[in-house]
Amino acid sequence: MPGVPDVMVCDEDGRFHFIELKATASRVVDLRPHQVSWLSKHARGSVWVAVQQLATKNDPKQFHLFHGSKAVELRFDGLKVEPDYHSIWPPDWQKVWDLISPR
């Protein structure tokens, strides 16, 4: 189904979370129009965009996590958008999970 995120996770409480995975060598996040539409339509839920920013000559590999409500901004402004979580690679996966599935 076009636009549905790459990963669907069911947590221990039976709640579903959706994560779109992206990688970029620049600051551009290549969200397709149908992905932006899906993320925006479901923005009240637990929908996320996880971006791996590849290492460059001057910067290390990084991880960015954005809530789906930022999909339109992310499409047009890329990594200039304030992430909900950011770290140098590797991310603290427990912190990422705690954002995606708060208790």
mmCIF file of C-alpha atoms in Angstrom:
data_model
loop_
_atom_site.group_PDB
_atom_site.id
_atom_site.type_symbol
_atom_site.label_atom_id
_atom_site.label_comp_id
_atom_site.label_asym_id
_atom_site.label_seq_id
_atom_site.Cartn_x
_atom_site.Cartn_y
_atom_site.Cartn_z
ATOM 1 C CA MET A 1 0.000 0.000 0.000
ATOM 2 C CA PRO A 2 1.647 3.270 -1.067
ATOM 3 C CA GLY A 3 2.863 5.465 1.741
ATOM 4 C CA VAL A 4 2.682 2.935 4.564
ATOM 5 C CA PRO A 5 5.928 3.205 6.564
ATOM 6 C CA ASP A 6 8.667 0.584 6.301
ATOM 7 C CA VAL A 7 8.372 -0.743 9.851
ATOM 8 C CA MET A 8 5.320 -1.549 11.954
ATOM 9 C CA VAL A 9 6.036 -2.445 15.592
ATOM 10 C CA CYS A 10 3.615 -3.741 18.200
ATOM 11 C CA ASP A 11 4.758 -2.929 21.727
ATOM 12 C CA GLU A 12 4.206 -5.000 24.864
ATOM 13 C CA ASP A 13 0.895 -3.184 25.501
ATOM 14 C CA GLY A 14 -0.453 -4.079 22.050
ATOM 15 C CA ARG A 15 -0.057 -0.558 20.604
ATOM 16 C CA PHE A 16 1.174 -0.174 17.039
ATOM 17 C CA HIS A 17 3.907 2.227 15.938
ATOM 18 C CA PHE A 18 4.945 3.031 12.368
ATOM 19 C CA ILE A 19 8.450 4.079 11.305
ATOM 20 C CA GLU A 20 9.551 5.310 7.875
ATOM 21 C CA LEU A 21 13.267 4.633 7.302
ATOM 22 C CA LYS A 22 15.426 7.027 5.303
ATOM 23 C CA ALA A 23 19.121 7.513 4.650
ATOM 24 C CA THR A 24 20.809 10.575 3.235
ATOM 25 C CA ALA A 25 24.309 11.703 2.366
ATOM 26 C CA SER A 26 23.188 15.342 2.518
ATOM 27 C CA ARG A 27 20.553 17.275 4.460
ATOM 28 C CA VAL A 28 17.757 16.311 2.043
ATOM 29 C CA VAL A 29 15.204 13.753 3.249
ATOM 30 C CA ASP A 30 13.577 12.115 0.230
ATOM 31 C CA LEU A 31 10.025 11.632 1.453
ATOM 32 C CA ARG A 32 7.703 10.867 -1.461
ATOM 33 C CA PRO A 33 4.353 12.692 -1.701
ATOM 34 C CA HIS A 34 2.390 9.550 -0.813
ATOM 35 C CA GLN A 35 4.619 9.033 2.255
ATOM 36 C CA VAL A 36 4.078 12.629 3.394
ATOM 37 C CA SER A 37 0.347 12.155 2.877
ATOM 38 C CA TRP A 38 0.211 8.934 4.937
ATOM 39 C CA LEU A 39 2.344 10.361 7.752
ATOM 40 C CA SER A 40 0.282 13.563 7.866
ATOM 41 C CA LYS A 41 -3.032 11.701 7.806
ATOM 42 C CA HIS A 42 -1.921 9.563 10.764
ATOM 43 C CA ALA A 43 0.025 12.288 12.611
ATOM 44 C CA ARG A 44 -2.079 11.930 15.767
ATOM 45 C CA GLY A 45 -0.699 8.415 16.182
ATOM 46 C CA SER A 46 2.716 6.973 16.816
ATOM 47 C CA VAL A 47 4.213 7.568 13.382
ATOM 48 C CA TRP A 48 7.894 8.399 12.931
ATOM 49 C CA VAL A 49 10.620 9.084 10.393
ATOM 50 C CA ALA A 50 14.066 7.724 11.271
ATOM 51 C CA VAL A 51 16.897 9.200 9.207
ATOM 52 C CA GLN A 52 20.436 7.908 9.059
ATOM 53 C CA GLN A 53 22.694 10.714 7.905
ATOM 54 C CA LEU A 54 25.738 9.109 6.356
ATOM 55 C CA ALA A 55 29.233 10.176 7.360
ATOM 56 C CA THR A 56 30.998 12.813 5.315
ATOM 57 C CA LYS A 57 34.576 13.990 5.221
ATOM 58 C CA ASN A 58 33.782 16.528 7.966
ATOM 59 C CA ASP A 59 30.933 14.922 9.946
ATOM 60 C CA PRO A 60 30.344 11.516 11.545
ATOM 61 C CA LYS A 61 27.346 9.304 10.807
ATOM 62 C CA GLN A 62 24.276 10.594 12.655
ATOM 63 C CA PHE A 63 20.752 9.497 13.562
ATOM 64 C CA HIS A 64 17.661 11.729 13.527
ATOM 65 C CA LEU A 65 14.133 10.841 14.638
ATOM 66 C CA PHE A 66 11.116 12.954 13.705
ATOM 67 C CA HIS A 67 7.483 12.556 14.605
ATOM 68 C CA GLY A 68 5.270 12.061 11.549
ATOM 69 C CA SER A 69 3.546 15.387 12.209
ATOM 70 C CA LYS A 70 6.721 17.016 10.841
ATOM 71 C CA ALA A 71 6.526 15.181 7.488
ATOM 72 C CA VAL A 72 5.632 18.219 5.363
ATOM 73 C CA GLU A 73 8.402 20.322 6.921
ATOM 74 C CA LEU A 74 10.845 17.452 6.583
ATOM 75 C CA ARG A 75 10.008 17.015 2.885
ATOM 76 C CA PHE A 76 10.723 20.675 2.126
ATOM 77 C CA ASP A 77 13.362 21.655 4.703
ATOM 78 C CA GLY A 78 15.146 18.339 5.275
ATOM 79 C CA LEU A 79 17.440 18.079 8.268
ATOM 80 C CA LYS A 80 17.016 21.781 9.059
ATOM 81 C CA VAL A 81 13.863 20.655 10.904
ATOM 82 C CA GLU A 82 14.333 20.186 14.650
ATOM 83 C CA PRO A 83 14.361 16.433 15.363
ATOM 84 C CA ASP A 84 12.617 14.839 18.323
ATOM 85 C CA TYR A 85 15.865 12.959 18.913
ATOM 86 C CA HIS A 86 19.361 13.311 17.460
ATOM 87 C CA SER A 87 22.672 11.606 18.127
ATOM 88 C CA ILE A 88 25.978 10.662 16.643
ATOM 89 C CA TRP A 89 25.870 7.022 15.481
ATOM 90 C CA PRO A 90 25.040 4.730 17.171
ATOM 91 C CA PRO A 91 21.917 6.142 18.798
ATOM 92 C CA ASP A 92 20.817 5.204 22.281
ATOM 93 C CA TRP A 93 18.175 2.696 21.153
ATOM 94 C CA GLN A 94 16.458 2.713 24.557
ATOM 95 C CA LYS A 95 15.907 6.487 24.289
ATOM 96 C CA VAL A 96 14.596 6.032 20.748
ATOM 97 C CA TRP A 97 12.187 3.315 21.892
ATOM 98 C CA ASP A 98 11.063 5.419 24.871
ATOM 99 C CA LEU A 99 10.110 8.230 22.465
ATOM 100 C CA ILE A 100 8.320 5.919 20.069
ATOM 101 C CA SER A 101 6.518 3.964 22.799
ATOM 102 C CA PRO A 102 6.206 6.071 25.955
ATOM 103 C CA ARG A 103 4.807 4.402 29.064
#
